Amino acid sequence: MIRIGGRNAKAQYQFTMQGADITALYDNAAKLEARLRTVPILQDVTTDLQIKNPQAQVQIDRGPRRPARVTVQQIEEALYDAYGSRQVSTIYTDNNQYWVIQELLPQYQLDLSALRLLYIRSPQGTLVPPRQSVATVTPGLGPLTVNHSGQLPSVTLSFNLAPNVALGAPA
């Protein structure tokens, strides 16, 4: 099978929305999906947008509450050290090389309250205790994947026509 100009979808017809503003795109795609579900001649309305991935929004305090000796860069580096995939070393063998990746233990990766245990290293080399406010963390949900059409984020809605409905000129 050769597909030209379409995506794999769960239904016969599909409509793809795209836009640079991902928040507006997701909001409007959800509204359109809800509206399409109310059209009687459409069946099996689905979307590839899945907002079910747990995520944490981290808002760094830039005001007077943040300790003066901690910069935004240090906060970002501490978060990346804990939750990113920082390569800290390389192990060389005769046939291969292996990266050593720094990460938290899995039980801390899944627990948002573990952020309170995270110390921030200041420019002077001292550790700022987590009880001093440096950021606000808000739990939420985000997309499992961000689909694209070209270089823009997109959402594809799919649907079938109800039986005995034909598209075309009226009889």
Short mmCIF file of N, CA and C in Angstrom, two decimals:
data_model
loop_
_atom_site.label_atom_id
_atom_site.label_comp_id
_atom_site.label_asym_id
_atom_site.label_seq_id
_atom_site.Cartn_x
_atom_site.Cartn_y
_atom_site.Cartn_z
N MET A 1 0.84 -1.18 0.00
CA MET A 1 0.00 0.00 0.00
C MET A 1 0.89 1.24 0.00
N ILE A 2 0.58 2.18 -0.81
CA ILE A 2 1.32 3.44 -0.88
C ILE A 2 0.38 4.55 -0.41
N ARG A 3 0.84 5.33 0.57
CA ARG A 3 0.05 6.45 1.08
C ARG A 3 0.62 7.74 0.52
N ILE A 4 -0.26 8.57 -0.02
CA ILE A 4 0.16 9.86 -0.53
C ILE A 4 -0.63 10.94 0.19
N GLY A 5 0.06 11.80 0.93
CA GLY A 5 -0.59 12.94 1.57
C GLY A 5 -1.47 12.59 2.74
N GLY A 6 -1.29 11.45 3.34
CA GLY A 6 -2.11 11.10 4.49
C GLY A 6 -1.30 10.39 5.56
N ARG A 7 -1.93 10.18 6.69
CA ARG A 7 -1.29 9.48 7.79
C ARG A 7 -2.06 8.20 8.06
N ASN A 8 -1.44 7.30 8.80
CA ASN A 8 -2.19 6.15 9.26
C ASN A 8 -3.23 6.65 10.24
N ALA A 9 -4.46 6.23 10.05
CA ALA A 9 -5.54 6.68 10.90
C ALA A 9 -6.44 5.51 11.23
N LYS A 10 -7.29 5.69 12.22
CA LYS A 10 -8.19 4.64 12.66
C LYS A 10 -9.50 4.66 11.88
N ALA A 11 -9.66 5.56 10.96
CA ALA A 11 -10.90 5.69 10.22
C ALA A 11 -10.61 6.08 8.78
N GLN A 12 -11.68 6.10 7.97
CA GLN A 12 -11.52 6.32 6.53
C GLN A 12 -11.15 7.77 6.18
N TYR A 13 -11.72 8.73 6.88
CA TYR A 13 -11.47 10.14 6.58
C TYR A 13 -10.66 10.76 7.70
N GLN A 14 -9.84 11.74 7.33
CA GLN A 14 -9.03 12.41 8.35
C GLN A 14 -8.88 13.89 8.02
N PHE A 15 -8.68 14.64 9.08
CA PHE A 15 -8.52 16.08 8.98
C PHE A 15 -7.36 16.45 9.90
N THR A 16 -6.37 17.15 9.37
CA THR A 16 -5.20 17.51 10.18
C THR A 16 -5.17 19.01 10.40
N MET A 17 -5.04 19.38 11.67
CA MET A 17 -4.90 20.79 12.06
C MET A 17 -3.45 21.01 12.44
N GLN A 18 -2.92 22.18 12.14
CA GLN A 18 -1.56 22.50 12.55
C GLN A 18 -1.46 23.96 12.93
N GLY A 19 -0.48 24.28 13.75
CA GLY A 19 -0.29 25.65 14.17
C GLY A 19 0.94 25.79 15.04
N ALA A 20 1.47 26.99 15.10
CA ALA A 20 2.68 27.25 15.88
C ALA A 20 2.37 27.35 17.37
N ASP A 21 1.17 27.81 17.72
CA ASP A 21 0.77 27.94 19.13
C ASP A 21 0.18 26.61 19.58
N ILE A 22 0.99 25.80 20.27
CA ILE A 22 0.58 24.43 20.61
C ILE A 22 -0.59 24.41 21.59
N THR A 23 -0.66 25.37 22.49
CA THR A 23 -1.77 25.42 23.45
C THR A 23 -3.08 25.67 22.72
N ALA A 24 -3.11 26.65 21.82
CA ALA A 24 -4.31 26.94 21.05
C ALA A 24 -4.66 25.76 20.14
N LEU A 25 -3.66 25.13 19.55
CA LEU A 25 -3.90 23.97 18.68
C LEU A 25 -4.59 22.86 19.45
N TYR A 26 -4.07 22.51 20.62
CA TYR A 26 -4.65 21.43 21.41
C TYR A 26 -6.06 21.78 21.89
N ASP A 27 -6.26 23.02 22.31
CA ASP A 27 -7.60 23.45 22.76
C ASP A 27 -8.61 23.37 21.62
N ASN A 28 -8.24 23.89 20.46
CA ASN A 28 -9.16 23.89 19.31
C ASN A 28 -9.38 22.49 18.76
N ALA A 29 -8.37 21.65 18.80
CA ALA A 29 -8.54 20.27 18.34
C ALA A 29 -9.53 19.53 19.23
N ALA A 30 -9.44 19.74 20.53
CA ALA A 30 -10.39 19.10 21.46
C ALA A 30 -11.80 19.61 21.22
N LYS A 31 -11.95 20.91 20.96
CA LYS A 31 -13.28 21.47 20.67
C LYS A 31 -13.84 20.89 19.37
N LEU A 32 -13.00 20.79 18.34
CA LEU A 32 -13.47 20.25 17.07
C LEU A 32 -13.85 18.79 17.21
N GLU A 33 -13.05 18.03 17.94
CA GLU A 33 -13.37 16.61 18.16
C GLU A 33 -14.73 16.48 18.85
N ALA A 34 -14.96 17.28 19.88
CA ALA A 34 -16.24 17.24 20.59
C ALA A 34 -17.39 17.60 19.65
N ARG A 35 -17.18 18.59 18.80
CA ARG A 35 -18.23 19.01 17.86
C ARG A 35 -18.49 17.93 16.82
N LEU A 36 -17.44 17.29 16.29
CA LEU A 36 -17.61 16.24 15.30
C LEU A 36 -18.38 15.04 15.88
N ARG A 37 -18.19 14.79 17.17
CA ARG A 37 -18.91 13.68 17.81
C ARG A 37 -20.42 13.91 17.86
N THR A 38 -20.85 15.16 17.73
CA THR A 38 -22.28 15.47 17.76
C THR A 38 -22.93 15.40 16.38
N VAL A 39 -22.15 15.26 15.32
CA VAL A 39 -22.70 15.20 13.96
C VAL A 39 -23.19 13.77 13.72
N PRO A 40 -24.49 13.59 13.44
CA PRO A 40 -25.07 12.25 13.36
C PRO A 40 -24.50 11.37 12.25
N ILE A 41 -24.06 11.94 11.14
CA ILE A 41 -23.57 11.10 10.04
C ILE A 41 -22.12 10.66 10.21
N LEU A 42 -21.46 11.14 11.26
CA LEU A 42 -20.07 10.75 11.51
C LEU A 42 -20.01 9.69 12.60
N GLN A 43 -19.15 8.71 12.41
CA GLN A 43 -18.93 7.65 13.39
C GLN A 43 -17.44 7.49 13.65
N ASP A 44 -17.14 6.86 14.76
CA ASP A 44 -15.75 6.50 15.10
C ASP A 44 -14.82 7.71 15.07
N VAL A 45 -15.26 8.83 15.62
CA VAL A 45 -14.43 10.03 15.65
C VAL A 45 -13.29 9.79 16.65
N THR A 46 -12.05 9.91 16.18
CA THR A 46 -10.88 9.72 17.03
C THR A 46 -9.85 10.80 16.71
N THR A 47 -8.85 10.88 17.56
CA THR A 47 -7.77 11.84 17.37
C THR A 47 -6.46 11.20 17.79
N ASP A 48 -5.36 11.71 17.26
CA ASP A 48 -4.05 11.23 17.69
C ASP A 48 -3.51 12.03 18.87
N LEU A 49 -4.28 12.99 19.35
CA LEU A 49 -3.87 13.80 20.50
C LEU A 49 -4.21 13.05 21.78
N GLN A 50 -3.22 12.75 22.56
CA GLN A 50 -3.41 12.05 23.82
C GLN A 50 -2.74 12.85 24.93
N ILE A 51 -3.54 13.56 25.69
CA ILE A 51 -3.02 14.37 26.80
C ILE A 51 -3.15 13.54 28.08
N LYS A 52 -2.23 12.59 28.26
CA LYS A 52 -2.31 11.68 29.41
C LYS A 52 -0.96 11.47 30.07
N ASN A 53 0.04 12.18 29.63
CA ASN A 53 1.39 11.98 30.15
C ASN A 53 1.61 12.86 31.38
N PRO A 54 1.90 12.26 32.54
CA PRO A 54 2.16 13.10 33.72
C PRO A 54 3.38 14.00 33.47
N GLN A 55 3.25 15.25 33.85
CA GLN A 55 4.38 16.16 33.72
C GLN A 55 4.33 17.17 34.86
N ALA A 56 5.43 17.83 35.07
CA ALA A 56 5.53 18.86 36.11
C ALA A 56 5.95 20.17 35.46
N GLN A 57 5.19 21.21 35.72
CA GLN A 57 5.56 22.55 35.25
C GLN A 57 6.41 23.19 36.36
N VAL A 58 7.63 23.56 36.03
CA VAL A 58 8.52 24.18 37.01
C VAL A 58 8.65 25.66 36.66
N GLN A 59 8.16 26.51 37.56
CA GLN A 59 8.24 27.97 37.37
C GLN A 59 9.31 28.49 38.33
N ILE A 60 10.44 28.91 37.78
CA ILE A 60 11.54 29.40 38.62
C ILE A 60 11.19 30.77 39.16
N ASP A 61 11.32 30.92 40.48
CA ASP A 61 11.05 32.20 41.12
C ASP A 61 12.17 33.17 40.77
N ARG A 62 11.82 34.26 40.14
CA ARG A 62 12.83 35.24 39.71
C ARG A 62 12.78 36.50 40.57
N GLY A 63 11.91 36.51 41.54
CA GLY A 63 11.73 37.68 42.38
C GLY A 63 12.58 37.63 43.64
N PRO A 64 12.20 38.43 44.62
CA PRO A 64 12.99 38.54 45.85
C PRO A 64 12.94 37.29 46.73
N ARG A 65 12.01 36.35 46.47
CA ARG A 65 11.94 35.14 47.30
C ARG A 65 13.10 34.20 47.03
N ARG A 66 13.65 34.22 45.81
CA ARG A 66 14.75 33.31 45.48
C ARG A 66 16.02 33.78 46.20
N PRO A 67 16.75 32.85 46.79
CA PRO A 67 18.01 33.23 47.44
C PRO A 67 18.94 33.93 46.45
N ALA A 68 19.54 35.00 46.87
CA ALA A 68 20.36 35.82 45.97
C ALA A 68 21.57 35.07 45.44
N ARG A 69 22.05 34.10 46.17
CA ARG A 69 23.26 33.41 45.74
C ARG A 69 22.99 32.27 44.76
N VAL A 70 21.74 32.06 44.34
CA VAL A 70 21.40 31.00 43.40
C VAL A 70 20.91 31.61 42.09
N THR A 71 21.53 31.21 40.99
CA THR A 71 21.12 31.73 39.69
C THR A 71 20.14 30.77 39.02
N VAL A 72 19.45 31.26 38.01
CA VAL A 72 18.53 30.43 37.24
C VAL A 72 19.29 29.27 36.60
N GLN A 73 20.49 29.54 36.12
CA GLN A 73 21.29 28.48 35.48
C GLN A 73 21.59 27.35 36.47
N GLN A 74 21.89 27.68 37.72
CA GLN A 74 22.16 26.62 38.71
C GLN A 74 20.92 25.77 38.98
N ILE A 75 19.76 26.41 39.00
CA ILE A 75 18.52 25.67 39.21
C ILE A 75 18.28 24.73 38.03
N GLU A 76 18.45 25.24 36.81
CA GLU A 76 18.27 24.41 35.62
C GLU A 76 19.26 23.25 35.59
N GLU A 77 20.51 23.51 35.97
CA GLU A 77 21.52 22.45 35.98
C GLU A 77 21.19 21.38 37.02
N ALA A 78 20.70 21.79 38.17
CA ALA A 78 20.33 20.82 39.21
C ALA A 78 19.16 19.95 38.74
N LEU A 79 18.19 20.55 38.08
CA LEU A 79 17.07 19.77 37.56
C LEU A 79 17.52 18.82 36.46
N TYR A 80 18.42 19.28 35.59
CA TYR A 80 18.93 18.40 34.53
C TYR A 80 19.78 17.27 35.11
N ASP A 81 20.58 17.58 36.13
CA ASP A 81 21.38 16.53 36.77
C ASP A 81 20.47 15.44 37.34
N ALA A 82 19.35 15.85 37.90
CA ALA A 82 18.44 14.90 38.54
C ALA A 82 17.55 14.17 37.55
N TYR A 83 16.99 14.90 36.57
CA TYR A 83 15.97 14.31 35.71
C TYR A 83 16.36 14.20 34.24
N GLY A 84 17.49 14.74 33.87
CA GLY A 84 17.94 14.65 32.48
C GLY A 84 18.76 13.41 32.26
N SER A 85 19.57 13.42 31.24
CA SER A 85 20.45 12.28 30.96
C SER A 85 21.87 12.79 30.77
N ARG A 86 22.41 13.36 31.83
CA ARG A 86 23.75 13.93 31.76
C ARG A 86 24.81 12.83 31.71
N GLN A 87 25.67 12.90 30.70
CA GLN A 87 26.79 11.97 30.60
C GLN A 87 27.90 12.49 31.50
N VAL A 88 28.32 11.67 32.47
CA VAL A 88 29.33 12.11 33.43
C VAL A 88 30.69 11.44 33.20
N SER A 89 30.70 10.38 32.41
CA SER A 89 31.96 9.70 32.16
C SER A 89 31.77 8.76 30.97
N THR A 90 32.89 8.22 30.50
CA THR A 90 32.86 7.20 29.45
C THR A 90 33.76 6.06 29.87
N ILE A 91 33.25 4.85 29.73
CA ILE A 91 34.05 3.66 30.02
C ILE A 91 34.51 3.10 28.68
N TYR A 92 35.81 2.99 28.51
CA TYR A 92 36.38 2.49 27.26
C TYR A 92 36.80 1.03 27.45
N THR A 93 36.42 0.20 26.49
CA THR A 93 36.88 -1.19 26.46
C THR A 93 37.62 -1.41 25.14
N ASP A 94 38.10 -2.62 24.93
CA ASP A 94 38.84 -2.91 23.70
C ASP A 94 37.97 -2.74 22.46
N ASN A 95 36.71 -3.11 22.55
CA ASN A 95 35.83 -3.11 21.38
C ASN A 95 34.77 -2.02 21.37
N ASN A 96 34.56 -1.36 22.46
CA ASN A 96 33.43 -0.44 22.53
C ASN A 96 33.68 0.64 23.58
N GLN A 97 32.77 1.56 23.64
CA GLN A 97 32.78 2.55 24.71
C GLN A 97 31.36 2.68 25.24
N TYR A 98 31.22 2.97 26.55
CA TYR A 98 29.94 3.03 27.21
C TYR A 98 29.83 4.35 27.97
N TRP A 99 28.73 5.03 27.77
CA TRP A 99 28.51 6.28 28.50
C TRP A 99 27.98 5.97 29.89
N VAL A 100 28.46 6.72 30.85
CA VAL A 100 27.95 6.64 32.21
C VAL A 100 26.98 7.81 32.36
N ILE A 101 25.71 7.51 32.61
CA ILE A 101 24.65 8.51 32.70
C ILE A 101 24.25 8.69 34.15
N GLN A 102 24.19 9.94 34.57
CA GLN A 102 23.76 10.26 35.93
C GLN A 102 22.24 10.38 35.95
N GLU A 103 21.59 9.73 36.92
CA GLU A 103 20.14 9.83 37.05
C GLU A 103 19.72 9.50 38.47
N LEU A 104 18.50 9.90 38.80
CA LEU A 104 17.92 9.57 40.09
C LEU A 104 17.47 8.12 40.10
N LEU A 105 17.34 7.55 41.28
CA LEU A 105 16.75 6.23 41.38
C LEU A 105 15.29 6.31 40.92
N PRO A 106 14.76 5.24 40.34
CA PRO A 106 13.39 5.29 39.79
C PRO A 106 12.32 5.73 40.79
N GLN A 107 12.43 5.35 42.06
CA GLN A 107 11.40 5.75 43.02
C GLN A 107 11.37 7.26 43.24
N TYR A 108 12.49 7.95 43.01
CA TYR A 108 12.51 9.41 43.14
C TYR A 108 12.08 10.09 41.84
N GLN A 109 12.30 9.43 40.71
CA GLN A 109 11.88 10.00 39.43
C GLN A 109 10.37 10.11 39.33
N LEU A 110 9.66 9.19 39.94
CA LEU A 110 8.20 9.14 39.84
C LEU A 110 7.49 9.94 40.92
N ASP A 111 8.21 10.38 41.94
CA ASP A 111 7.60 11.07 43.07
C ASP A 111 7.92 12.56 43.01
N LEU A 112 6.90 13.37 42.75
CA LEU A 112 7.10 14.81 42.61
C LEU A 112 7.59 15.45 43.90
N SER A 113 7.24 14.87 45.04
CA SER A 113 7.68 15.44 46.31
C SER A 113 9.19 15.28 46.51
N ALA A 114 9.84 14.44 45.70
CA ALA A 114 11.29 14.27 45.80
C ALA A 114 12.03 15.54 45.41
N LEU A 115 11.37 16.46 44.70
CA LEU A 115 12.02 17.73 44.35
C LEU A 115 12.41 18.51 45.61
N ARG A 116 11.70 18.27 46.71
CA ARG A 116 12.04 18.97 47.96
C ARG A 116 13.38 18.51 48.53
N LEU A 117 13.87 17.38 48.04
CA LEU A 117 15.16 16.85 48.51
C LEU A 117 16.33 17.35 47.66
N LEU A 118 16.02 18.08 46.61
CA LEU A 118 17.04 18.51 45.65
C LEU A 118 17.75 19.77 46.15
N TYR A 119 19.07 19.66 46.33
CA TYR A 119 19.88 20.81 46.73
C TYR A 119 20.42 21.49 45.49
N ILE A 120 20.58 22.81 45.57
CA ILE A 120 21.10 23.60 44.46
C ILE A 120 22.50 24.08 44.83
N ARG A 121 23.46 23.87 43.92
CA ARG A 121 24.82 24.34 44.18
C ARG A 121 24.94 25.79 43.76
N SER A 122 25.35 26.65 44.68
CA SER A 122 25.49 28.08 44.40
C SER A 122 26.82 28.34 43.69
N PRO A 123 26.99 29.57 43.15
CA PRO A 123 28.27 29.89 42.49
C PRO A 123 29.47 29.78 43.43
N GLN A 124 29.25 29.95 44.72
CA GLN A 124 30.34 29.85 45.70
C GLN A 124 30.65 28.40 46.06
N GLY A 125 29.84 27.45 45.53
CA GLY A 125 30.08 26.03 45.80
C GLY A 125 29.29 25.49 46.97
N THR A 126 28.56 26.34 47.68
CA THR A 126 27.77 25.86 48.81
C THR A 126 26.44 25.28 48.30
N LEU A 127 25.85 24.41 49.10
CA LEU A 127 24.57 23.81 48.74
C LEU A 127 23.44 24.59 49.41
N VAL A 128 22.47 25.01 48.61
CA VAL A 128 21.31 25.72 49.14
C VAL A 128 20.26 24.68 49.46
N PRO A 129 19.79 24.64 50.71
CA PRO A 129 18.82 23.62 51.10
C PRO A 129 17.50 23.78 50.36
N PRO A 130 16.80 22.66 50.16
CA PRO A 130 15.56 22.71 49.40
C PRO A 130 14.44 23.48 50.09
N ARG A 131 14.55 23.72 51.37
CA ARG A 131 13.47 24.44 52.06
C ARG A 131 13.42 25.92 51.66
N GLN A 132 14.52 26.42 51.06
CA GLN A 132 14.49 27.80 50.56
C GLN A 132 13.84 27.79 49.18
N SER A 133 12.87 28.65 48.99
CA SER A 133 12.09 28.65 47.75
C SER A 133 12.92 29.10 46.57
N VAL A 134 13.00 28.25 45.55
CA VAL A 134 13.67 28.63 44.30
C VAL A 134 12.74 28.44 43.10
N ALA A 135 11.68 27.64 43.27
CA ALA A 135 10.76 27.38 42.16
C ALA A 135 9.42 26.87 42.69
N THR A 136 8.40 27.02 41.85
CA THR A 136 7.08 26.49 42.14
C THR A 136 6.82 25.36 41.16
N VAL A 137 6.42 24.21 41.67
CA VAL A 137 6.19 23.04 40.84
C VAL A 137 4.70 22.73 40.84
N THR A 138 4.12 22.61 39.63
CA THR A 138 2.70 22.31 39.48
C THR A 138 2.56 21.03 38.68
N PRO A 139 1.93 20.00 39.27
CA PRO A 139 1.71 18.77 38.50
C PRO A 139 0.62 18.96 37.47
N GLY A 140 0.71 18.21 36.39
CA GLY A 140 -0.31 18.30 35.35
C GLY A 140 -0.17 17.15 34.37
N LEU A 141 -0.86 17.28 33.25
CA LEU A 141 -0.79 16.28 32.19
C LEU A 141 -0.36 16.96 30.90
N GLY A 142 0.36 16.24 30.08
CA GLY A 142 0.81 16.76 28.79
C GLY A 142 0.67 15.70 27.72
N PRO A 143 1.05 16.02 26.49
CA PRO A 143 0.91 15.06 25.40
C PRO A 143 1.91 13.92 25.50
N LEU A 144 1.47 12.72 25.08
CA LEU A 144 2.39 11.59 25.02
C LEU A 144 3.42 11.80 23.92
N THR A 145 2.96 12.37 22.80
CA THR A 145 3.85 12.72 21.69
C THR A 145 3.36 14.04 21.11
N VAL A 146 4.25 14.74 20.44
CA VAL A 146 3.88 15.95 19.73
C VAL A 146 4.06 15.65 18.24
N ASN A 147 2.93 15.43 17.54
CA ASN A 147 2.98 15.14 16.12
C ASN A 147 3.25 16.42 15.34
N HIS A 148 3.84 16.27 14.17
CA HIS A 148 4.16 17.42 13.33
C HIS A 148 3.71 17.18 11.90
N SER A 149 3.30 18.22 11.24
CA SER A 149 3.09 18.24 9.79
C SER A 149 4.06 19.28 9.27
N GLY A 150 5.06 18.84 8.55
CA GLY A 150 6.14 19.74 8.20
C GLY A 150 6.89 20.05 9.49
N GLN A 151 7.06 21.33 9.78
CA GLN A 151 7.76 21.71 10.99
C GLN A 151 6.82 22.22 12.08
N LEU A 152 5.51 22.19 11.82
CA LEU A 152 4.55 22.70 12.78
C LEU A 152 3.88 21.57 13.55
N PRO A 153 3.61 21.78 14.84
CA PRO A 153 2.84 20.79 15.59
C PRO A 153 1.47 20.60 14.95
N SER A 154 0.95 19.37 14.99
CA SER A 154 -0.33 19.09 14.36
C SER A 154 -1.12 18.07 15.15
N VAL A 155 -2.43 18.04 14.89
CA VAL A 155 -3.34 17.06 15.46
C VAL A 155 -4.20 16.54 14.32
N THR A 156 -4.33 15.22 14.21
CA THR A 156 -5.16 14.62 13.16
C THR A 156 -6.41 14.02 13.78
N LEU A 157 -7.56 14.40 13.24
CA LEU A 157 -8.85 13.84 13.64
C LEU A 157 -9.31 12.90 12.53
N SER A 158 -9.84 11.73 12.90
CA SER A 158 -10.30 10.74 11.94
C SER A 158 -11.75 10.41 12.20
N PHE A 159 -12.46 10.01 11.15
CA PHE A 159 -13.86 9.61 11.32
C PHE A 159 -14.30 8.78 10.13
N ASN A 160 -15.38 8.03 10.32
CA ASN A 160 -16.05 7.28 9.26
C ASN A 160 -17.42 7.88 9.06
N LEU A 161 -17.98 7.63 7.90
CA LEU A 161 -19.37 8.02 7.64
C LEU A 161 -20.28 6.91 8.12
N ALA A 162 -21.45 7.28 8.60
CA ALA A 162 -22.43 6.30 9.01
C ALA A 162 -22.84 5.46 7.80
N PRO A 163 -23.29 4.22 8.01
CA PRO A 163 -23.73 3.39 6.88
C PRO A 163 -24.83 4.08 6.09
N ASN A 164 -24.87 3.81 4.80
CA ASN A 164 -25.89 4.35 3.89
C ASN A 164 -25.76 5.85 3.69
N VAL A 165 -24.59 6.41 3.97
CA VAL A 165 -24.36 7.84 3.70
C VAL A 165 -23.30 7.91 2.61
N ALA A 166 -23.60 8.61 1.56
CA ALA A 166 -22.65 8.75 0.45
C ALA A 166 -22.34 10.21 0.26
N LEU A 167 -21.08 10.50 0.00
CA LEU A 167 -20.68 11.87 -0.30
C LEU A 167 -20.88 12.13 -1.79
N GLY A 168 -21.22 13.30 -2.14
CA GLY A 168 -21.37 13.63 -3.56
C GLY A 168 -22.58 14.51 -3.77
N ALA A 169 -22.98 14.64 -5.01
CA ALA A 169 -24.10 15.50 -5.37
C ALA A 169 -25.42 14.86 -4.91
N PRO A 170 -26.36 15.70 -4.43
CA PRO A 170 -27.66 15.14 -4.01
C PRO A 170 -28.41 14.57 -5.19
N ALA A 171 -29.22 13.55 -4.93
CA ALA A 171 -29.98 12.90 -6.01
C ALA A 171 -31.20 13.69 -6.42
#
